[in-house]
XYZ file of C-alpha atoms in Angstrom:
709
model
C 195.519 166.045 -12.556
C 194.666 169.086 -14.864
C 194.021 172.290 -13.203
C 190.797 174.352 -13.903
C 192.853 176.703 -15.813
C 194.553 173.907 -18.008
C 190.987 172.393 -18.807
C 189.649 175.618 -19.821
C 192.612 176.398 -22.041
C 192.389 173.018 -23.918
C 188.602 173.467 -24.398
C 189.303 177.147 -25.694
C 191.473 175.689 -28.503
C 188.820 173.514 -29.713
C 186.349 176.410 -29.944
C 188.020 179.374 -31.528
C 184.638 181.184 -32.377
C 183.456 181.474 -29.013
C 181.286 184.796 -28.171
C 183.419 185.751 -24.961
C 181.657 186.682 -21.730
C 183.688 189.145 -19.459
C 183.027 188.996 -15.734
C 183.441 192.720 -14.672
C 184.234 193.465 -10.955
C 183.280 196.682 -9.444
C 183.084 197.571 -5.785
C 180.788 199.837 -3.720
C 179.771 200.300 -0.220
C 176.369 198.681 0.608
C 173.583 200.839 2.108
C 173.288 201.530 5.658
C 176.809 200.968 6.582
C 176.762 197.088 5.771
C 180.213 197.212 4.324
C 182.199 197.027 0.920
C 180.662 194.810 -1.566
C 182.093 193.179 -4.987
C 179.689 192.705 -7.842
C 180.464 190.664 -10.697
C 178.505 191.511 -13.988
C 178.414 188.832 -16.730
C 178.488 190.531 -20.251
C 179.243 189.562 -23.600
C 179.304 193.229 -24.840
C 176.265 192.679 -27.118
C 172.735 193.711 -26.672
C 170.149 191.557 -25.339
C 169.177 189.854 -28.625
C 172.568 188.135 -28.274
C 172.233 186.490 -24.850
C 175.282 185.925 -22.422
C 176.592 182.362 -22.573
C 179.438 180.222 -21.131
C 181.975 178.964 -23.267
C 185.560 178.070 -22.054
C 187.047 181.610 -22.215
C 183.882 182.969 -20.495
C 184.354 180.403 -17.768
C 187.860 181.311 -17.350
C 187.071 185.032 -17.086
C 184.729 184.211 -14.364
C 187.345 182.052 -12.719
C 189.579 185.166 -12.882
C 187.199 187.521 -11.273
C 186.476 184.986 -8.500
C 190.331 184.721 -7.821
C 190.208 188.541 -7.503
C 187.203 188.570 -4.918
C 188.381 185.437 -3.040
C 191.709 187.255 -2.293
C 189.721 190.316 -1.224
C 187.248 188.329 0.968
C 190.197 186.360 2.698
C 191.843 189.727 3.480
C 188.753 191.141 4.939
C 188.321 193.936 2.428
C 184.769 192.963 1.231
C 181.787 191.555 3.212
C 180.027 189.788 0.373
C 180.088 189.094 -3.495
C 177.123 189.561 -6.001
C 176.604 188.063 -9.370
C 174.412 189.736 -12.044
C 173.924 190.165 -15.822
C 173.710 192.831 -18.353
C 170.202 194.545 -19.079
C 167.337 191.982 -19.729
C 169.904 188.865 -19.489
C 171.285 187.200 -16.534
C 172.903 184.269 -18.598
C 171.574 181.383 -20.722
C 174.027 178.683 -20.042
C 176.732 176.812 -21.993
C 177.558 177.891 -25.495
C 175.949 175.155 -27.470
C 178.118 176.022 -30.711
C 181.191 174.939 -28.673
C 179.521 171.614 -27.389
C 178.669 170.840 -31.236
C 182.659 170.814 -32.090
C 183.344 168.224 -29.271
C 184.592 164.995 -30.899
C 186.156 163.032 -27.751
C 184.722 162.076 -24.504
C 187.534 163.387 -22.528
C 186.921 166.867 -24.107
C 183.151 166.527 -23.241
C 184.264 165.530 -19.710
C 186.480 168.512 -19.287
C 183.678 171.130 -20.056
C 181.925 169.581 -17.283
C 184.481 169.720 -14.903
C 185.489 173.218 -15.871
C 182.018 174.739 -15.289
C 181.825 172.791 -11.858
C 185.465 173.859 -10.729
C 184.362 177.678 -11.450
C 180.899 177.671 -10.033
C 181.435 175.741 -7.017
C 184.199 178.377 -5.971
C 181.333 180.753 -5.238
C 180.044 178.464 -2.377
C 183.397 178.155 -0.752
C 184.362 182.075 -0.511
C 185.079 183.363 3.041
C 181.937 185.657 2.589
C 178.315 185.243 1.531
C 177.465 185.136 -2.033
C 174.472 186.580 -3.848
C 172.834 185.883 -7.361
C 170.563 188.709 -8.708
C 168.538 186.928 -11.480
C 167.891 190.168 -13.253
C 166.670 188.838 -16.636
C 166.661 185.721 -18.768
C 168.284 182.902 -16.942
C 168.628 179.259 -18.421
C 170.943 176.254 -17.797
C 174.263 177.075 -16.561
C 172.848 180.669 -15.981
C 170.416 179.116 -13.276
C 173.171 176.951 -12.117
C 175.691 179.708 -11.266
C 173.282 181.420 -8.995
C 172.447 177.874 -7.261
C 176.082 177.939 -6.125
C 175.539 181.264 -4.216
C 174.371 181.487 -0.771
C 171.335 183.704 -1.629
C 169.335 184.681 -4.650
C 167.019 187.366 -5.639
C 164.840 187.339 -8.741
C 163.189 190.167 -10.849
C 159.319 190.041 -11.246
C 159.972 190.951 -14.781
C 161.844 187.910 -15.809
C 160.009 186.217 -18.813
C 162.234 183.089 -19.170
C 163.845 180.947 -16.379
C 164.538 177.108 -16.957
C 166.771 174.276 -16.935
C 166.112 173.208 -20.324
C 168.960 170.595 -20.767
C 166.795 167.418 -20.888
C 164.705 168.913 -23.570
C 167.860 169.316 -25.810
C 169.299 165.923 -24.837
C 171.418 166.751 -21.768
C 171.340 166.916 -17.938
C 171.785 170.212 -16.034
C 175.413 169.455 -15.535
C 176.996 172.325 -13.664
C 175.138 171.642 -10.271
C 171.616 171.833 -11.311
C 170.645 168.078 -10.601
C 172.401 167.844 -7.405
C 171.754 171.497 -5.963
C 168.229 172.139 -7.033
C 166.485 169.194 -5.175
C 168.584 169.915 -1.997
C 167.392 173.493 -2.162
C 163.872 173.325 -3.016
C 163.221 169.463 -2.579
C 162.960 166.506 -5.067
C 159.410 166.882 -6.275
C 159.799 170.753 -7.253
C 163.103 169.909 -8.701
C 161.649 167.362 -10.889
C 159.097 169.539 -12.000
C 161.751 172.052 -13.246
C 164.342 169.952 -14.704
C 162.216 166.921 -16.351
C 158.521 168.122 -16.475
C 158.908 171.553 -17.700
C 161.719 170.419 -20.145
C 159.630 167.796 -21.615
C 156.636 170.110 -21.957
C 158.056 171.899 -24.892
C 160.680 173.712 -22.732
C 158.265 175.488 -20.564
C 159.680 178.633 -19.132
C 159.168 180.064 -15.656
C 158.355 183.634 -14.815
C 160.036 185.604 -11.929
C 157.079 185.000 -9.459
C 157.105 181.382 -10.279
C 160.971 181.143 -9.622
C 160.250 182.905 -5.956
C 157.112 180.712 -5.172
C 159.148 177.510 -5.881
C 161.799 178.819 -3.301
C 164.684 179.027 -5.818
C 164.878 182.878 -5.071
C 164.908 184.092 -1.446
C 163.460 187.497 -2.549
C 161.644 189.030 -5.470
C 161.612 192.596 -6.595
C 160.217 194.789 -9.340
C 162.082 195.003 -12.554
C 162.626 198.748 -12.683
C 164.854 199.205 -9.559
C 165.639 195.470 -9.241
C 169.335 195.853 -8.553
C 168.988 198.581 -6.049
C 166.374 196.724 -4.185
C 168.471 193.590 -4.196
C 171.447 195.413 -2.715
C 169.198 196.964 0.155
C 168.037 193.508 0.757
C 171.581 192.109 0.711
C 172.688 194.794 3.108
C 169.968 193.977 5.649
C 170.857 190.067 5.339
C 174.521 190.736 5.947
C 173.535 192.936 8.991
C 171.380 190.414 10.304
C 168.054 192.422 9.983
C 166.595 189.905 7.520
C 166.930 186.150 8.376
C 166.469 183.776 5.128
C 164.555 180.731 6.359
C 164.120 177.870 3.966
C 161.799 174.773 4.466
C 163.361 171.660 5.665
C 163.838 169.147 2.733
C 161.774 165.837 3.110
C 164.644 163.102 2.382
C 162.178 160.160 2.988
C 159.600 158.577 1.033
C 158.729 161.842 -0.571
C 161.972 162.123 -2.323
C 161.690 158.566 -3.700
C 157.984 159.554 -4.928
C 159.244 162.422 -6.722
C 161.734 160.496 -8.756
C 159.064 157.913 -9.613
C 156.896 160.845 -10.718
C 159.755 162.031 -12.834
C 160.170 158.475 -14.426
C 156.296 158.317 -15.264
C 156.547 161.974 -16.942
C 159.725 160.752 -18.879
C 157.884 157.452 -19.898
C 154.943 159.087 -20.989
C 156.752 161.750 -23.019
C 159.708 159.799 -24.476
C 158.886 156.200 -23.851
C 162.476 155.475 -23.028
C 163.735 156.672 -26.381
C 166.066 159.495 -25.118
C 168.359 158.926 -22.343
C 168.665 162.327 -20.863
C 165.495 162.425 -18.428
C 166.667 159.072 -17.059
C 170.147 160.312 -16.279
C 168.934 163.394 -14.546
C 166.660 161.212 -12.345
C 169.483 159.018 -11.474
C 171.512 162.053 -10.354
C 168.407 163.425 -8.437
C 167.716 160.037 -6.748
C 171.537 159.956 -5.704
C 171.502 163.467 -4.408
C 169.031 162.347 -1.400
C 171.837 162.056 0.989
C 172.944 165.747 0.154
C 176.499 164.565 -0.882
C 177.263 167.284 -3.472
C 180.703 166.202 -4.475
C 179.321 162.852 -5.656
C 176.444 164.642 -7.401
C 178.836 166.944 -9.242
C 180.834 163.837 -10.260
C 177.934 161.945 -11.642
C 176.789 165.398 -13.491
C 180.172 165.282 -15.210
C 179.889 161.715 -16.206
C 176.341 162.070 -17.546
C 177.227 165.277 -19.258
C 180.221 163.652 -21.241
C 178.110 160.792 -22.114
C 175.202 162.701 -23.571
C 177.541 164.966 -25.469
C 178.949 161.993 -27.246
C 175.361 160.776 -27.899
C 173.233 161.177 -30.954
C 170.231 162.455 -28.995
C 171.994 165.739 -27.931
C 173.473 166.294 -31.399
C 169.962 165.982 -32.773
C 168.942 168.266 -30.130
C 171.260 170.906 -30.863
C 170.537 170.598 -34.546
C 166.767 170.909 -33.778
C 167.441 174.018 -31.682
C 169.491 175.631 -34.338
C 166.950 174.805 -36.929
C 164.303 176.757 -35.084
C 166.358 179.484 -33.698
C 168.353 180.288 -36.986
C 166.990 178.522 -40.138
C 163.330 179.278 -38.904
C 164.178 183.042 -38.862
C 165.894 182.784 -42.122
C 163.804 180.832 -44.387
C 165.642 179.219 -47.412
C 164.501 180.440 -50.945
C 162.589 183.372 -49.773
C 162.594 186.335 -52.030
C 164.130 189.736 -51.406
C 162.149 191.130 -48.393
C 161.871 194.646 -50.257
C 159.360 193.225 -52.884
C 156.966 192.696 -50.025
C 153.739 194.867 -50.307
C 152.266 196.586 -47.267
C 149.282 194.812 -45.680
C 146.765 197.263 -44.114
C 143.755 195.202 -44.296
C 142.976 191.431 -44.377
C 139.993 189.442 -45.571
C 139.062 186.049 -44.504
C 136.890 183.863 -46.775
C 134.967 181.689 -44.259
C 133.773 182.160 -40.665
C 134.171 178.579 -39.422
C 136.613 177.726 -36.453
C 139.705 177.477 -38.560
C 138.781 180.888 -40.382
C 138.069 182.463 -37.012
C 141.385 181.374 -35.452
C 142.930 182.880 -38.653
C 141.053 186.114 -38.057
C 142.080 186.343 -34.453
C 145.646 185.759 -35.169
C 145.914 188.328 -38.057
C 144.228 190.785 -35.770
C 146.315 190.354 -32.854
C 149.613 190.298 -34.822
C 149.130 192.818 -37.538
C 146.698 195.197 -35.670
C 144.918 195.993 -39.014
C 141.224 195.755 -39.714
C 140.062 192.150 -40.422
C 136.738 191.313 -42.151
C 135.085 187.717 -42.419
C 132.733 186.652 -44.976
C 130.564 183.490 -45.222
C 127.382 182.212 -46.864
C 125.123 183.305 -44.238
C 124.795 186.151 -41.544
C 124.388 183.565 -38.585
C 127.980 182.117 -39.337
C 129.475 185.357 -39.847
C 128.115 186.409 -36.467
C 129.385 183.210 -34.990
C 132.879 183.826 -36.407
C 133.226 187.383 -35.344
C 131.645 186.499 -31.872
C 134.257 183.890 -31.375
C 137.182 186.356 -31.926
C 135.314 188.882 -29.606
C 135.148 186.160 -26.894
C 138.859 185.318 -27.348
C 139.810 189.148 -26.815
C 137.679 189.149 -23.772
C 139.686 186.129 -22.336
C 142.910 188.089 -22.972
C 141.559 191.038 -21.278
C 140.390 188.985 -18.314
C 143.802 187.581 -17.823
C 145.301 190.766 -18.009
C 147.254 190.125 -21.201
C 145.803 193.257 -22.867
C 144.307 196.449 -21.599
C 140.796 197.627 -21.891
C 141.630 200.209 -24.651
C 143.496 197.424 -26.669
C 140.389 195.279 -26.364
C 138.226 197.806 -27.581
C 140.295 198.744 -30.424
C 140.874 194.897 -31.485
C 137.063 194.211 -31.350
C 136.163 197.208 -33.389
C 138.749 196.266 -35.989
C 136.958 192.735 -36.569
C 133.970 192.886 -38.754
C 131.903 190.338 -41.004
C 129.986 191.052 -44.358
C 127.859 189.028 -46.603
C 129.046 191.223 -49.455
C 132.511 190.443 -50.783
C 132.924 193.414 -52.728
C 132.181 195.574 -49.664
C 134.388 193.479 -47.473
C 137.460 193.081 -49.751
C 137.205 196.183 -51.986
C 140.335 197.577 -50.141
C 142.003 194.437 -48.793
C 145.630 193.953 -49.337
C 145.611 190.248 -48.422
C 142.730 187.838 -48.513
C 143.023 184.251 -47.346
C 140.378 181.436 -47.866
C 139.658 178.911 -45.335
C 136.478 177.181 -46.723
C 135.730 173.379 -47.537
C 138.692 171.405 -48.823
C 137.293 170.975 -52.336
C 139.017 172.255 -55.558
C 135.730 173.576 -57.243
C 134.600 175.273 -54.207
C 138.028 177.093 -53.728
C 138.192 178.012 -57.338
C 134.888 179.573 -57.029
C 135.803 181.368 -54.074
C 138.893 182.875 -55.765
C 136.926 183.684 -58.944
C 134.392 185.742 -56.702
C 137.204 187.456 -54.715
C 139.417 188.231 -57.741
C 136.421 190.290 -59.305
C 136.262 192.703 -56.372
C 139.804 193.068 -54.986
C 142.388 195.668 -56.043
C 145.010 194.551 -58.644
C 147.691 194.305 -55.932
C 145.813 192.002 -53.368
C 147.313 188.705 -52.554
C 145.202 185.806 -52.469
C 146.161 183.167 -50.086
C 144.901 179.702 -49.627
C 144.932 177.674 -46.332
C 144.663 174.409 -48.201
C 146.357 171.367 -46.389
C 146.607 169.137 -49.506
C 145.280 170.662 -52.857
C 147.312 172.331 -55.764
C 147.663 175.833 -55.457
C 148.502 176.082 -59.148
C 145.157 174.300 -60.050
C 143.228 176.533 -57.529
C 144.796 179.561 -59.411
C 144.470 178.191 -62.917
C 141.276 179.775 -63.958
C 142.217 183.532 -62.558
C 143.145 186.364 -64.762
C 146.091 186.975 -62.295
C 147.413 183.489 -61.135
C 150.674 185.151 -60.241
C 149.314 186.535 -57.084
C 148.019 183.180 -55.544
C 150.195 181.650 -52.762
C 149.799 178.821 -50.470
C 149.484 179.762 -46.875
C 148.933 176.616 -44.856
C 148.574 176.814 -41.246
C 148.592 174.025 -38.675
C 145.955 173.403 -35.887
C 145.682 174.849 -33.204
C 146.770 177.939 -35.205
C 147.794 179.882 -31.874
C 150.127 176.960 -30.834
C 151.956 175.519 -33.606
C 154.469 177.810 -35.262
C 154.617 176.308 -38.716
C 153.554 178.216 -41.794
C 154.078 176.338 -45.180
C 154.171 178.892 -47.735
C 153.683 177.182 -51.128
C 154.918 178.623 -54.547
C 152.525 177.852 -57.441
C 153.751 177.596 -60.992
C 152.769 181.195 -61.629
C 153.338 182.918 -58.194
C 155.454 185.906 -58.614
C 158.246 187.080 -56.262
C 156.051 190.021 -55.013
C 153.247 187.629 -53.830
C 155.834 185.463 -52.270
C 157.741 188.170 -50.390
C 154.615 189.568 -49.135
C 153.576 186.254 -47.768
C 156.841 185.741 -46.097
C 156.687 189.472 -44.732
C 153.222 188.560 -43.228
C 154.452 185.293 -41.753
C 157.044 187.011 -39.930
C 154.670 189.628 -38.459
C 152.512 186.637 -37.348
C 155.487 185.259 -35.470
C 155.345 182.125 -37.617
C 158.114 179.744 -38.881
C 157.734 180.087 -42.771
C 159.054 177.368 -44.793
C 158.986 177.644 -48.673
C 157.427 174.540 -50.238
C 156.883 173.477 -53.778
C 153.354 172.842 -55.048
C 153.348 169.279 -54.550
C 150.419 167.000 -53.116
C 149.980 167.656 -49.358
C 153.292 169.853 -49.216
C 155.528 168.681 -46.349
C 153.932 167.667 -42.991
C 150.605 166.019 -44.141
C 152.579 164.067 -46.930
C 154.891 162.670 -44.299
C 152.359 162.176 -41.623
C 150.006 160.570 -44.151
C 152.492 158.009 -45.412
C 153.324 157.283 -41.676
C 149.628 156.926 -40.668
C 149.164 154.885 -43.890
C 151.668 152.318 -43.003
C 150.186 152.000 -39.636
C 146.816 151.506 -40.991
C 147.988 149.161 -43.496
C 149.572 146.753 -41.055
C 146.134 146.957 -38.890
C 144.226 146.234 -42.112
C 146.611 143.197 -42.933
C 145.885 141.771 -39.271
C 148.268 143.301 -36.793
C 146.198 144.143 -33.592
C 145.707 147.867 -33.131
C 147.488 148.005 -29.686
C 150.621 146.345 -31.319
C 150.512 148.940 -34.185
C 150.418 151.832 -31.876
C 153.252 150.592 -29.453
C 155.455 149.810 -32.239
C 156.341 153.735 -32.741
C 156.393 154.456 -28.996
C 160.238 154.360 -28.964
C 160.394 157.469 -31.174
C 158.934 159.425 -28.390
C 156.446 161.318 -30.539
C 153.820 163.771 -28.993
C 151.035 161.476 -29.315
C 150.089 157.927 -30.840
C 149.090 157.632 -34.459
C 145.598 157.054 -33.794
C 145.226 159.782 -31.211
C 146.667 162.053 -33.717
C 144.100 160.847 -36.171
C 141.353 161.609 -33.687
C 142.894 165.208 -33.138
C 142.912 165.694 -36.950
C 139.484 164.164 -37.586
C 139.055 160.708 -39.297
C 137.379 162.350 -42.309
C 140.111 164.797 -42.933
C 142.548 162.016 -42.495
C 140.680 160.072 -45.090
C 140.377 163.080 -47.428
C 144.169 163.652 -47.418
C 144.918 160.024 -48.050
C 142.403 159.800 -50.794
C 144.151 163.009 -52.551
C 147.612 161.455 -51.958
C 146.386 158.037 -53.320
C 145.310 159.925 -56.793
C 148.619 161.470 -56.978
C 150.893 158.483 -55.846
C 148.606 155.204 -55.930
C 151.548 153.039 -55.413
C 152.722 154.374 -52.051
C 149.498 155.975 -50.668
C 146.647 153.489 -49.764
C 143.108 154.481 -48.821
C 142.286 152.177 -45.802
C 138.889 150.524 -46.086
C 138.754 150.372 -42.220
C 139.226 154.024 -41.869
C 136.675 154.649 -44.505
C 134.356 152.451 -42.467
C 135.189 154.441 -39.405
C 134.294 157.587 -41.073
C 131.019 156.245 -42.631
C 129.970 155.133 -39.225
C 130.551 158.658 -37.952
C 132.793 157.834 -35.302
C 135.317 160.489 -34.067
C 138.222 158.267 -33.399
C 139.252 154.655 -32.735
C 139.370 154.951 -28.971
C 136.865 155.565 -26.014
C 138.146 157.082 -22.783
C 135.595 155.800 -20.084
C 138.489 154.438 -17.875
C 140.298 157.663 -18.371
C 142.681 155.908 -20.690
C 142.313 155.056 -24.439
C 140.794 151.882 -25.025
C 139.747 150.459 -28.455
C 136.095 151.465 -29.020
C 133.996 148.170 -29.096
C 131.905 149.689 -32.011
C 135.026 150.594 -33.975
C 136.437 147.097 -33.122
C 133.147 145.636 -34.750
C 133.683 147.573 -37.904
C 137.506 146.437 -38.266
C 137.882 143.933 -41.106
C 141.552 142.453 -40.854
C 143.479 139.985 -42.685
C 145.724 137.287 -40.948
C 149.093 138.792 -41.188
C 150.260 139.758 -37.771
C 153.619 141.661 -37.199
C 155.696 142.324 -34.285
C 156.408 145.722 -33.014
C 159.705 145.719 -34.293
C 158.491 144.640 -37.853
C 155.799 147.413 -37.698
C 158.359 149.969 -36.724
C 160.876 148.999 -39.440
C 158.043 149.215 -42.151
C 156.872 152.619 -40.922
C 160.246 154.004 -40.723
C 161.190 152.739 -44.303
C 158.083 154.269 -45.539
C 158.887 157.692 -44.126
C 162.645 157.434 -45.310
C 161.316 156.624 -48.678
C 158.938 159.456 -48.886
C 161.600 161.951 -47.647
C 163.878 160.651 -50.225
C 161.278 161.185 -53.056
C 160.473 164.622 -51.700
C 164.018 165.868 -51.634
C 164.451 164.524 -55.223
C 161.396 166.179 -56.374
C 162.595 169.525 -54.743
C 159.593 169.924 -52.541
C 162.092 171.851 -50.261
C 165.470 172.968 -50.608
C 167.004 170.697 -48.099
C 166.469 167.846 -45.482
C 166.865 170.509 -42.928
C 163.472 171.914 -44.082
C 161.575 168.627 -43.736
C 163.086 168.646 -40.090
C 162.087 172.181 -39.274
C 158.460 171.498 -40.648
C 157.967 168.378 -38.397
C 159.497 169.998 -35.308
C 157.210 173.046 -35.692
C 154.201 171.860 -37.466
C 153.753 168.370 -35.857
C 155.646 168.597 -32.657
C 157.925 165.996 -33.335
C 160.827 165.796 -30.690
C 164.155 167.636 -30.707
C 165.802 164.332 -29.746
C 164.764 163.005 -33.162
C 166.057 166.192 -34.863
C 162.773 166.157 -36.671
C 163.310 162.813 -38.234
C 166.198 162.692 -40.758
C 169.020 162.552 -37.994
C 167.174 159.787 -36.490
C 166.867 157.902 -39.801
C 170.543 158.381 -40.312
C 171.674 157.380 -36.971
C 169.577 154.089 -37.157
C 170.942 153.153 -40.550
C 167.190 153.482 -42.233
C 168.408 156.139 -44.750
C 171.273 154.378 -46.309
C 169.107 151.132 -46.211
C 166.197 152.603 -48.117
C 167.596 155.544 -49.978
C 171.147 154.478 -50.389
C 172.517 157.555 -48.658
C 172.450 159.721 -45.405
C 170.002 162.565 -45.644
C 172.593 164.591 -43.566
C 176.590 164.966 -43.904
C 178.651 163.444 -41.124
C 178.811 165.746 -38.209
C 175.580 167.419 -38.869
C 173.284 166.157 -36.129
C 175.977 163.755 -35.319
C 179.295 163.583 -33.545
C 182.183 164.699 -35.802
C 184.212 162.121 -37.236
């Protein structure tokens, strides 16, 4: 049987590039004569932009620190041990770069056992242990605190979570077994399953305390000082920590069932992590922590060797790294300053854009439209949203006043845009209309002004073709809802110059958007793939497959919503328009569904009604549908849809629409909410053999989003 030290030494050899966390031990006397105390501070020596993580050497350092305080506790030299983090960061869990490198099940098992062996020592010391969650805590960072006797949390914490299920893992260093035994199964399911599958929702300090994870909460400014005063009062018996009794009866089983319902509704059985976590939570009902830890080790090892986790880590890295350093972006020094923004249009999309530019850039924003009523409505929308932020305490009165004063409207484009540096149009999706708008704007703006279009499918080059200076036109395609979806497709037209492009990327960064450089090709990336995907669903329905079968066929992908619910969100008329645009460009692959056209002509907002609270096919839509007699099974539909998507991605890569397959995945994750466990889509297509069957090659090299060979 390997010792902890041997396990960690072996793991460290597999991971030479670890950013090592030190575990510094310092001693002092607690206030009020409570006794000598040892405080372990987790710190990787870098600032808060490089959060503290646990790789094998880091775990070994913590193990050595516990050796020291264990001896001191046994000798009666200290009355307690605390664990805290560097400024703004407690710890954010396992170092995923090391997990990516693991190629054998036994090495993955060693990581689980190594973490458990170190952390659980905190619960078996001869003195009480305290975790002081002073800053961001995730995954293993949360779990190391769960092994302590008591926990305090800072009100200032912006992010606290067990995000493992989101990535394709389980909380494997005690989270699945300890958390339900601390706060009850239902609350644990919310933290481990529901929050993870809700786009990795984070908890703030007060929520951590309200859930019962922490025993006390203090202000951020003097958090450690207050925590130590509280610690002293606990150790002196002046403060008694009372925790509610855990319901280990039917409520526990109901909580696990609720977790299964959440998992089914989010991933439809497509990704195993949530279900493995629920099995461990269910088994933890009897309070047997040793069995729970063993189950966590096995689940962790199995999932580390599975495709979903590798896809999850790949997706995480895309968003965190590639998304912050866009491929193909020009030198940022070429970007021009933007001190005023113009928005052509004052409808809902234009108003959302105005609000975003106003909040992020904090520069004057002016809207124009064809009549004063529309302009007033657009400016009124922005004012209303600012008032909501004020009411929620997100901004103060002075800032609200300043923002509201900075957004205006005008019927006169010359007056509105005469000193604007960046003008974006968000008018009707029709080439002639957009060309006319740009001609009018070009006539009144300075020579340096960037002209941006929010078109979702039209050619940026054609839009710019009649201008005197087409080099300053750039595609700037947002996704709805603008405030939530991070993606911004930045489209380089045939004549777009580097200065315009660099300015667009600079603005995107200030807007806190994930910018991806896209070639000027029909419907760019997300809409092209989604239209091909939706088109194949519509084709099989038109040919005769029942709507419910076509919809259920893609459930195993675990997409954020079904195709026809997505169509309802986008709007059938917009979906039809994009399919018509792509049909003109690629008539052999993109069809225009006569049934969709009939639904749009009838003025229907979607295929479903929700009278029972669940989506049911609208009888009026059912009456409109004209179907053939070819009925496919769910498996046949799924194969057709995936083959179509793989073919389209292969063609897009051949055309150079984006630099690499990674950019396709980044677009689908950030612009369409496609799940991390798919890695966007190309890792899944590779894993299922679809890429090689359809395109004749993998989209990603072996070991990228998959277990190394």
